[in-house]
Protein backbone atom coordinates (compact mmCIF):
# COMPACT_ATOMS: atom_id res chain seq x y z
CA MET A 1 -17.42 -31.00 32.96
CA ASN A 2 -14.44 -29.64 31.03
CA SER A 3 -14.47 -28.00 27.63
CA TYR A 4 -11.66 -28.67 25.22
CA LEU A 5 -11.37 -25.89 22.69
CA ALA A 6 -8.76 -24.71 20.20
CA ARG A 7 -8.87 -21.86 17.79
CA GLN A 8 -7.14 -21.12 14.50
CA PRO A 9 -6.77 -17.56 13.22
CA VAL A 10 -8.32 -16.46 9.88
CA LEU A 11 -6.24 -13.76 8.22
CA ASN A 12 -6.85 -11.36 5.32
CA ARG A 13 -4.45 -10.37 2.53
CA ASP A 14 -2.76 -7.87 4.86
CA LYS A 15 -2.27 -10.71 7.37
CA ASP A 16 -4.56 -9.05 9.89
CA THR A 17 -6.56 -11.49 12.00
CA ILE A 18 -10.25 -11.06 11.17
CA GLY A 19 -11.54 -14.06 13.08
CA TYR A 20 -10.99 -17.52 14.50
CA GLU A 21 -12.29 -20.97 13.63
CA LEU A 22 -13.27 -22.53 16.97
CA LEU A 23 -12.67 -26.25 17.36
CA PHE A 24 -14.35 -28.15 20.22
CA ARG A 25 -13.90 -31.60 21.73
CA ASP A 26 -15.82 -33.00 24.69
CA GLY A 27 -13.00 -34.23 26.94
CA PRO A 28 -10.08 -36.56 26.34
CA ASN A 29 -12.24 -39.59 25.57
CA ASN A 30 -14.14 -37.76 22.81
CA SER A 31 -11.17 -36.10 21.20
CA PHE A 32 -10.64 -38.46 18.32
CA PRO A 33 -12.04 -38.39 14.72
CA ASP A 34 -15.08 -40.48 15.68
CA VAL A 35 -16.40 -37.76 18.04
CA ASP A 36 -20.07 -37.01 17.50
CA GLU A 37 -20.23 -33.80 15.44
CA GLU A 38 -23.69 -32.78 16.66
CA HIS A 39 -22.73 -33.12 20.30
CA ALA A 40 -19.47 -31.21 19.77
CA THR A 41 -21.20 -28.31 18.05
CA HIS A 42 -23.96 -28.08 20.65
CA ARG A 43 -21.51 -28.10 23.53
CA LEU A 44 -19.37 -25.43 21.92
CA LEU A 45 -22.40 -23.20 21.46
CA THR A 46 -23.68 -23.86 24.98
CA ASP A 47 -20.36 -23.17 26.64
CA ASN A 48 -19.41 -20.08 24.65
CA PHE A 49 -22.47 -18.45 23.05
CA LEU A 50 -25.67 -19.31 24.87
CA SER A 51 -25.52 -16.78 27.72
CA THR A 52 -23.94 -13.81 25.94
CA GLY A 53 -24.51 -14.32 22.21
CA HIS A 54 -20.79 -13.95 21.52
CA SER A 55 -17.60 -15.82 22.37
CA ASP A 56 -14.83 -14.38 24.51
CA VAL A 57 -12.37 -16.86 23.06
CA ALA A 58 -12.79 -15.19 19.65
CA SER A 59 -11.30 -12.01 21.11
CA GLY A 60 -14.21 -9.94 19.83
CA LYS A 61 -13.59 -11.00 16.26
CA LYS A 62 -15.62 -13.25 13.92
CA ALA A 63 -16.06 -16.81 15.11
CA PHE A 64 -16.25 -19.58 12.51
CA ILE A 65 -18.29 -22.52 13.80
CA ASN A 66 -18.71 -25.95 12.16
CA PHE A 67 -22.36 -27.06 11.77
CA PRO A 68 -23.18 -30.64 10.76
CA HIS A 69 -26.23 -31.64 8.76
CA GLY A 70 -28.56 -32.29 11.70
CA SER A 71 -27.83 -28.98 13.43
CA LEU A 72 -28.63 -27.08 10.26
CA ILE A 73 -31.78 -29.07 9.48
CA ASN A 74 -33.01 -28.33 13.03
CA ARG A 75 -32.23 -24.63 12.51
CA ILE A 76 -29.96 -24.53 15.61
CA PRO A 77 -28.26 -21.26 14.45
CA LEU A 78 -31.59 -19.44 14.72
CA LEU A 79 -31.32 -19.75 18.50
CA PHE A 80 -28.48 -17.20 18.40
CA PRO A 81 -28.16 -13.62 17.14
CA LYS A 82 -27.13 -13.54 13.49
CA LYS A 83 -23.89 -11.62 14.28
CA SER A 84 -22.72 -14.26 16.78
CA PHE A 85 -20.77 -16.39 14.35
CA ILE A 86 -20.21 -17.51 10.76
CA ILE A 87 -21.96 -20.77 10.02
CA GLU A 88 -19.61 -23.33 8.38
CA ILE A 89 -21.55 -25.95 6.46
CA LEU A 90 -19.41 -29.04 6.95
CA GLU A 91 -18.23 -30.96 3.90
CA THR A 92 -19.86 -34.10 5.44
CA CYS A 93 -23.31 -32.60 4.95
CA GLN A 94 -25.53 -34.17 2.33
CA PRO A 95 -26.53 -31.51 -0.26
CA ASP A 96 -30.18 -32.60 -0.21
CA ASP A 97 -33.42 -30.58 -0.37
CA ASN A 98 -33.74 -30.33 3.42
CA LEU A 99 -30.28 -28.79 3.74
CA LEU A 100 -31.01 -26.36 0.89
CA ALA A 101 -34.22 -25.24 2.60
CA ALA A 102 -32.33 -24.63 5.87
CA VAL A 103 -29.57 -22.73 4.14
CA MET A 104 -32.01 -20.53 2.28
CA GLU A 105 -33.88 -19.70 5.49
CA LEU A 106 -30.67 -18.83 7.34
CA TYR A 107 -29.50 -16.72 4.38
CA GLN A 108 -32.80 -14.80 4.28
CA ALA A 109 -32.60 -14.29 8.05
CA GLY A 110 -29.27 -12.49 7.62
CA TYR A 111 -26.79 -15.12 8.79
CA THR A 112 -23.34 -15.40 7.22
CA LEU A 113 -22.74 -18.87 5.71
CA ALA A 114 -19.62 -20.65 4.53
CA LEU A 115 -19.04 -23.86 2.64
CA ASP A 116 -16.30 -25.76 4.42
CA ASP A 117 -13.64 -27.83 2.55
CA PHE A 118 -15.56 -27.22 -0.64
CA ASN A 119 -15.26 -29.63 -3.56
CA PRO A 120 -16.87 -28.23 -6.74
CA THR A 121 -19.49 -30.80 -7.78
CA PRO A 122 -22.82 -30.28 -9.57
CA GLU A 123 -24.96 -31.09 -6.53
CA TRP A 124 -23.55 -28.07 -4.67
CA ASN A 125 -24.18 -25.57 -7.47
CA ARG A 126 -27.64 -24.63 -6.21
CA PHE A 127 -26.19 -23.72 -2.79
CA ILE A 128 -23.69 -21.15 -4.09
CA PRO A 129 -26.17 -18.24 -4.42
CA PHE A 130 -26.92 -18.51 -0.66
CA VAL A 131 -23.39 -18.57 0.77
CA HIS A 132 -20.98 -15.75 1.50
CA ILE A 133 -17.70 -17.65 1.93
CA ILE A 134 -16.24 -20.73 0.19
CA LYS A 135 -13.33 -22.52 1.85
CA PHE A 136 -10.88 -24.67 -0.08
CA ASP A 137 -8.52 -27.09 1.65
CA LEU A 138 -5.30 -26.68 -0.31
CA ARG A 139 -4.16 -30.15 0.74
CA ALA A 140 -7.28 -31.70 -0.79
CA THR A 141 -7.87 -29.40 -3.79
CA PRO A 142 -5.00 -28.41 -6.11
CA LEU A 143 -4.45 -24.64 -6.14
CA ALA A 144 -4.83 -24.54 -9.93
CA LYS A 145 -8.29 -26.13 -9.71
CA ALA A 146 -9.37 -23.81 -6.91
CA GLY A 147 -8.03 -20.79 -8.80
CA PHE A 148 -9.96 -21.74 -11.94
CA PHE A 149 -13.20 -22.02 -9.94
CA ILE A 150 -12.58 -18.66 -8.28
CA ARG A 151 -11.87 -16.88 -11.58
CA ARG A 152 -14.97 -18.39 -13.17
CA LEU A 153 -17.25 -17.15 -10.35
CA LYS A 154 -15.66 -13.70 -10.23
CA GLU A 155 -16.04 -13.31 -13.96
CA LYS A 156 -19.79 -13.86 -13.41
CA GLY A 157 -19.79 -11.05 -10.90
CA SER A 158 -19.87 -13.20 -7.76
CA LYS A 159 -19.26 -11.37 -4.45
CA ILE A 160 -18.29 -14.54 -2.61
CA THR A 161 -15.23 -14.41 -0.35
CA PHE A 162 -12.76 -17.27 -0.88
CA LEU A 163 -10.77 -18.72 2.02
CA ALA A 164 -7.70 -20.93 1.64
CA GLU A 165 -7.21 -23.52 4.40
CA LYS A 166 -3.98 -25.26 5.40
CA VAL A 167 -1.67 -22.56 4.07
CA GLU A 168 1.55 -23.73 5.70
CA THR A 169 4.27 -21.53 4.17
CA TYR A 170 4.75 -17.92 3.10
CA GLU A 171 5.17 -19.11 -0.49
CA GLU A 172 1.79 -20.84 -0.34
CA PHE A 173 0.24 -17.66 1.04
CA ILE A 174 1.55 -15.67 -1.92
CA ALA A 175 0.42 -18.30 -4.43
CA ALA A 176 -3.06 -18.48 -2.87
CA SER A 177 -3.30 -14.66 -2.94
CA GLU A 178 -2.43 -14.64 -6.63
CA ALA A 179 -4.98 -17.39 -7.27
CA GLY A 180 -7.74 -15.06 -5.94
CA PHE A 181 -8.14 -16.07 -2.31
CA ASP A 182 -9.22 -13.31 0.09
CA LEU A 183 -8.79 -15.03 3.50
CA PHE A 184 -6.32 -17.58 4.79
CA GLN A 185 -5.98 -20.23 7.48
CA GLY A 186 -2.87 -22.14 8.45
CA TYR A 187 0.35 -21.77 10.34
CA PHE A 188 2.31 -19.82 7.78
CA PHE A 189 2.01 -16.74 10.03
CA SER A 190 3.73 -18.41 12.97
CA ARG A 191 7.13 -18.84 11.36
CA PRO A 192 9.43 -16.25 9.77
CA GLU A 193 8.43 -15.16 6.29
CA ILE A 194 12.11 -14.91 5.36
CA VAL A 195 14.74 -16.52 7.55
CA ARG A 196 17.94 -14.63 6.85
CA LYS A 197 20.55 -12.60 8.61
CA LYS A 198 19.58 -8.96 8.42
CA ALA A 199 19.82 -5.86 10.49
CA LEU A 200 16.98 -5.52 12.99
CA GLU A 201 14.59 -2.60 12.63
CA PRO A 202 14.92 0.07 15.37
CA SER A 203 11.70 -0.99 17.12
CA ALA A 204 12.76 -4.64 17.06
CA LEU A 205 16.23 -3.74 18.34
CA THR A 206 14.69 -1.77 21.22
CA THR A 207 12.44 -4.70 22.02
CA LEU A 208 15.35 -7.12 22.05
CA ARG A 209 17.31 -4.86 24.42
CA LEU A 210 14.29 -4.67 26.74
CA TYR A 211 13.87 -8.43 26.59
CA LYS A 212 17.47 -8.79 27.65
CA GLU A 213 16.91 -6.68 30.73
CA ILE A 214 13.65 -8.32 31.87
CA SER A 215 15.23 -11.78 31.39
CA ARG A 216 17.82 -11.07 34.11
CA VAL A 217 17.32 -12.36 37.66
CA GLU A 218 17.30 -8.78 38.98
CA VAL A 219 15.73 -6.09 36.82
CA ASN A 220 17.78 -2.88 36.44
CA PHE A 221 15.16 -0.12 36.38
CA ASP A 222 17.59 2.56 35.33
CA LYS A 223 18.72 0.64 32.27
CA ILE A 224 15.13 -0.01 31.18
CA GLU A 225 14.26 3.63 31.59
CA LYS A 226 17.22 4.65 29.39
CA ILE A 227 16.28 2.16 26.68
CA ILE A 228 12.67 3.33 26.55
CA ALA A 229 13.71 6.96 26.55
CA THR A 230 15.44 6.40 23.17
CA ASP A 231 12.13 5.51 21.51
CA VAL A 232 9.44 8.19 21.65
CA THR A 233 6.71 5.98 20.18
CA LEU A 234 7.34 3.20 22.67
CA SER A 235 7.45 5.67 25.57
CA TYR A 236 4.07 7.03 24.47
CA LYS A 237 2.55 3.58 24.28
CA LEU A 238 3.92 2.57 27.67
CA LEU A 239 2.48 5.62 29.35
CA ARG A 240 -0.91 5.14 27.70
CA HIS A 241 -0.92 1.53 28.68
CA VAL A 242 0.04 2.00 32.35
CA ASN A 243 -2.59 4.71 32.69
CA ASN A 244 -5.17 2.31 31.28
CA MET A 245 -4.11 -0.18 33.90
CA THR A 246 -4.32 2.41 36.68
CA TYR A 247 -7.38 4.39 35.56
CA THR A 248 -8.76 4.51 39.11
CA ARG A 249 -5.90 6.72 40.30
CA ALA A 250 -6.90 10.33 40.99
CA LYS A 251 -3.75 11.65 39.29
CA PRO A 252 -2.55 10.11 36.02
CA ILE A 253 1.03 8.77 35.69
CA SER A 254 2.97 11.25 33.58
CA SER A 255 6.48 9.78 33.40
CA PHE A 256 7.96 6.38 32.93
CA LYS A 257 9.87 6.76 36.20
CA GLN A 258 6.51 6.99 37.98
CA ALA A 259 5.36 3.95 36.11
CA LEU A 260 8.40 1.96 37.27
CA ILE A 261 7.85 2.90 40.89
CA TYR A 262 4.14 2.12 40.74
CA LEU A 263 4.51 -1.23 39.05
CA GLY A 264 7.41 -2.82 40.83
CA GLU A 265 9.71 -5.51 39.43
CA GLU A 266 7.40 -8.40 38.63
CA LYS A 267 4.65 -6.31 37.07
CA LEU A 268 7.31 -4.40 35.16
CA ARG A 269 8.41 -7.65 33.46
CA ARG A 270 4.88 -8.19 32.21
CA PHE A 271 4.40 -4.53 31.42
CA VAL A 272 7.50 -4.30 29.22
CA THR A 273 6.71 -7.66 27.68
CA PHE A 274 3.19 -6.68 26.58
CA VAL A 275 3.81 -3.28 25.10
CA ALA A 276 7.31 -3.81 23.75
CA THR A 277 6.19 -6.93 21.88
CA SER A 278 3.23 -5.07 20.42
CA HIS A 279 5.63 -2.35 19.35
CA ALA A 280 7.85 -4.84 17.58
CA VAL A 281 5.04 -6.51 15.55
CA GLU A 282 3.50 -3.39 14.02
CA ASN A 283 4.13 -4.83 10.55
CA LYS A 284 3.18 -8.36 11.57
CA PRO A 285 -0.16 -10.12 12.13
CA GLU A 286 -1.50 -9.20 15.57
CA SER A 287 -2.17 -12.89 16.04
CA LEU A 288 1.60 -13.37 16.45
CA TYR A 289 1.63 -11.00 19.39
CA PHE A 290 -1.44 -12.37 21.13
CA LEU A 291 -0.47 -15.97 20.49
CA SER A 292 2.89 -15.40 22.14
CA LEU A 293 1.22 -13.83 25.15
CA GLN A 294 -1.32 -16.63 25.40
CA ARG A 295 1.45 -19.23 25.29
CA ALA A 296 3.35 -17.31 27.99
CA ARG A 297 0.33 -17.33 30.29
CA PHE A 298 -0.45 -20.99 29.56
CA SER A 299 3.15 -22.01 30.24
CA GLU A 300 3.41 -19.95 33.41
CA GLN A 301 0.16 -21.31 34.92
CA LEU A 302 0.75 -24.93 33.83
CA SER A 303 4.27 -25.00 35.29
CA GLN A 304 2.73 -24.76 38.72
CA HIS A 305 0.99 -28.13 38.22
CA LEU A 306 4.17 -30.11 37.49
CA GLN A 307 5.43 -32.52 40.12
CA ILE A 308 8.91 -31.00 40.04
CA PRO A 309 9.62 -27.30 40.91
CA ILE A 310 9.74 -25.07 37.84
CA ASP A 311 10.39 -21.33 37.91
CA SER A 312 7.11 -19.82 36.67
CA ASN A 313 8.93 -16.78 35.27
CA GLU A 314 11.12 -19.03 33.16
CA ALA A 315 8.03 -20.84 31.96
CA PHE A 316 6.44 -17.47 31.05
CA LEU A 317 9.54 -16.43 29.04
CA THR A 318 9.58 -19.83 27.27
CA GLY A 319 6.03 -19.28 26.00
CA LEU A 320 6.62 -15.64 25.23
CA PHE A 321 9.76 -16.24 23.16
CA SER A 322 8.40 -19.27 21.31
CA LEU A 323 7.49 -17.00 18.34
CA LEU A 324 10.43 -14.61 18.65
CA ASP A 325 11.86 -15.78 15.32
CA SER A 326 8.60 -14.90 13.56
CA ILE A 327 8.27 -11.54 15.35
CA LEU A 328 11.81 -10.34 14.58
CA ASP A 329 12.48 -12.30 11.35
CA GLN A 330 15.63 -13.91 12.69
CA PRO A 331 16.60 -17.53 13.35
CA ILE A 332 15.64 -18.48 16.89
CA GLU A 333 19.18 -19.68 17.66
CA ALA A 334 20.66 -16.28 16.82
CA LEU A 335 18.12 -14.38 18.96
CA ILE A 336 18.37 -16.67 21.94
CA ASP A 337 22.15 -16.24 21.89
CA GLN A 338 21.65 -12.55 22.58
CA LEU A 339 19.45 -13.07 25.68
CA PRO A 340 20.66 -14.00 29.20
CA LEU A 341 18.31 -16.99 29.44
CA ASP A 342 18.79 -20.09 31.54
CA GLU A 343 19.97 -23.15 29.66
CA THR A 344 16.72 -24.97 30.31
CA VAL A 345 14.79 -22.15 28.60
CA GLN A 346 17.20 -22.13 25.64
CA HIS A 347 16.92 -25.90 25.30
CA ALA A 348 13.13 -25.67 25.37
CA LEU A 349 12.99 -22.95 22.72
CA ILE A 350 15.52 -24.42 20.32
CA ASN A 351 14.97 -28.19 20.77
CA ARG A 352 11.51 -28.31 22.43
CA ARG A 353 13.07 -30.61 25.10
CA GLY A 354 12.83 -30.82 28.86
CA TYR A 355 9.85 -29.99 31.02
CA LEU A 356 9.56 -26.46 29.63
CA GLY A 357 9.83 -27.81 26.09
CA GLY A 358 7.03 -30.28 26.91
CA ILE A 359 4.78 -27.50 28.15
CA LEU A 360 5.51 -25.50 24.96
CA ARG A 361 4.66 -28.52 22.83
CA LEU A 362 1.41 -28.88 24.76
CA ALA A 363 0.56 -25.28 23.92
CA VAL A 364 1.22 -25.86 20.24
CA ALA A 365 -0.73 -29.11 20.25
CA HIS A 366 -3.75 -27.32 21.73
CA ASP A 367 -3.47 -24.57 19.08
CA GLN A 368 -3.69 -27.29 16.46
CA ALA A 369 -6.33 -29.38 18.24
CA ASP A 370 -3.89 -32.33 18.16
CA TRP A 371 -5.57 -34.35 20.92
CA GLN A 372 -3.49 -37.52 20.52
CA THR A 373 -0.30 -35.52 21.08
CA ILE A 374 -1.90 -33.79 24.06
CA LYS A 375 -2.75 -37.16 25.60
CA ARG A 376 0.80 -38.43 25.09
CA LEU A 377 2.45 -35.30 26.48
CA CYS A 378 0.13 -35.25 29.51
CA GLN A 379 1.17 -38.82 30.31
CA ALA A 380 4.86 -37.93 29.91
CA LEU A 381 4.57 -34.82 32.13
CA LYS A 382 2.16 -36.53 34.58
CA LEU A 383 -0.49 -33.90 34.07
CA GLU A 384 -4.25 -34.36 34.07
CA GLU A 385 -5.74 -33.61 30.66
CA SER A 386 -8.61 -31.73 32.34
CA VAL A 387 -6.10 -29.42 34.10
CA VAL A 388 -4.29 -28.73 30.83
CA ALA A 389 -7.59 -27.97 29.09
CA GLU A 390 -8.75 -25.64 31.85
CA THR A 391 -5.38 -23.82 31.83
CA TYR A 392 -5.57 -23.42 28.07
CA MET A 393 -9.07 -21.97 28.25
CA GLU A 394 -8.02 -19.62 31.04
CA SER A 395 -5.08 -18.40 28.98
CA LEU A 396 -7.37 -17.66 26.01
CA LYS A 397 -9.71 -15.62 28.19
CA TRP A 398 -6.77 -13.90 29.91
CA VAL A 399 -5.23 -12.71 26.65
CA THR A 400 -8.67 -11.56 25.40
CA VAL A 401 -9.10 -9.35 28.47
CA PHE A 402 -5.60 -7.94 27.94
CA GLU A 403 -6.23 -7.31 24.22
CA GLN A 404 -9.24 -5.22 25.11
CA LYS A 405 -7.11 -3.03 27.35
CA LEU A 406 -4.28 -2.60 24.92
CA PRO A 407 -3.91 0.95 23.55
CA SER A 408 -4.52 1.27 19.85
CA LYS A 409 -1.70 2.09 17.49
CA PRO A 410 -1.29 5.81 17.03
């Protein structure tokens, strides 16, 4: 039995990822709006929380889980440790006495509760003292109305955290911040905040030069060593990282030259990719970095299931560079022009066309839990939906393991 799961980052005002909302569907036939909410929630909990009490796919951060009326009335969250997840009370729940009793019990037991897609109505007023987070869908509730509600509660001394959903642009992020929201969901983080021609920062320039070298058919070790040698911070991070990867060695690796020899060409591509990208996004949400890595892994692995031969390294680069415009604040066309990429990769990144473009669109569709698009793309690429789902889940777990090994910023 396959699990279909997507996740959407939750960011704070500094655009740091503090958690993920996890979205579950039970296979391709149950991936449409009429899916049974109770079944979906129970399967998500069983597959991801039952054995360990926490979810690997949340990367060690807070997991936001949707709970329908029946799951709450039956006190399903009490089966799990209170720190496992944040309970989202779905907007489809009836605000009746039974629900209030369940919410009060969960609140008193120390669970964190959120009202999902909140619409301020009198029948929900009695629930507010027992919730910690209120989520507004900015496509359903005008920002002015949400802002008025937030100000009114804060004036009364409320400590509730307010989360804005479906924030799609940087301008909406700023407006929601000014309206009093503390947390944010949406895809505003995955596109450039300002798309303009500007000089690249030194770290971003170093990253782009490294990208150029690892994109070549044959990697020139000497050139890479010289590039890294010009950036002390990056050199430090690379050495820390390679020693984390080779901690079983009796003698630590003390120079980048040693690291090159130890890793070899293929591992070096990944090695430079991981740490150089992290270096470039120091002033960006970490979710950009990890999402690009997860897409790279997904694209690389899925390319091996196509009926036509696809270079897995080109697939990896396609996924990795899919957010390059956001990472470096430059139009994707201008950045791609500076890299020695195959035309099929360029076409995939700019136009989302071809087999590689189809794989990239599949990755994006899974991020957004767009199951109808997934079904259509699977048919076009002649891929089994179960294989795509398994590959996506594997890529989430893979990037989580890597994130745990990544050296912290000095």
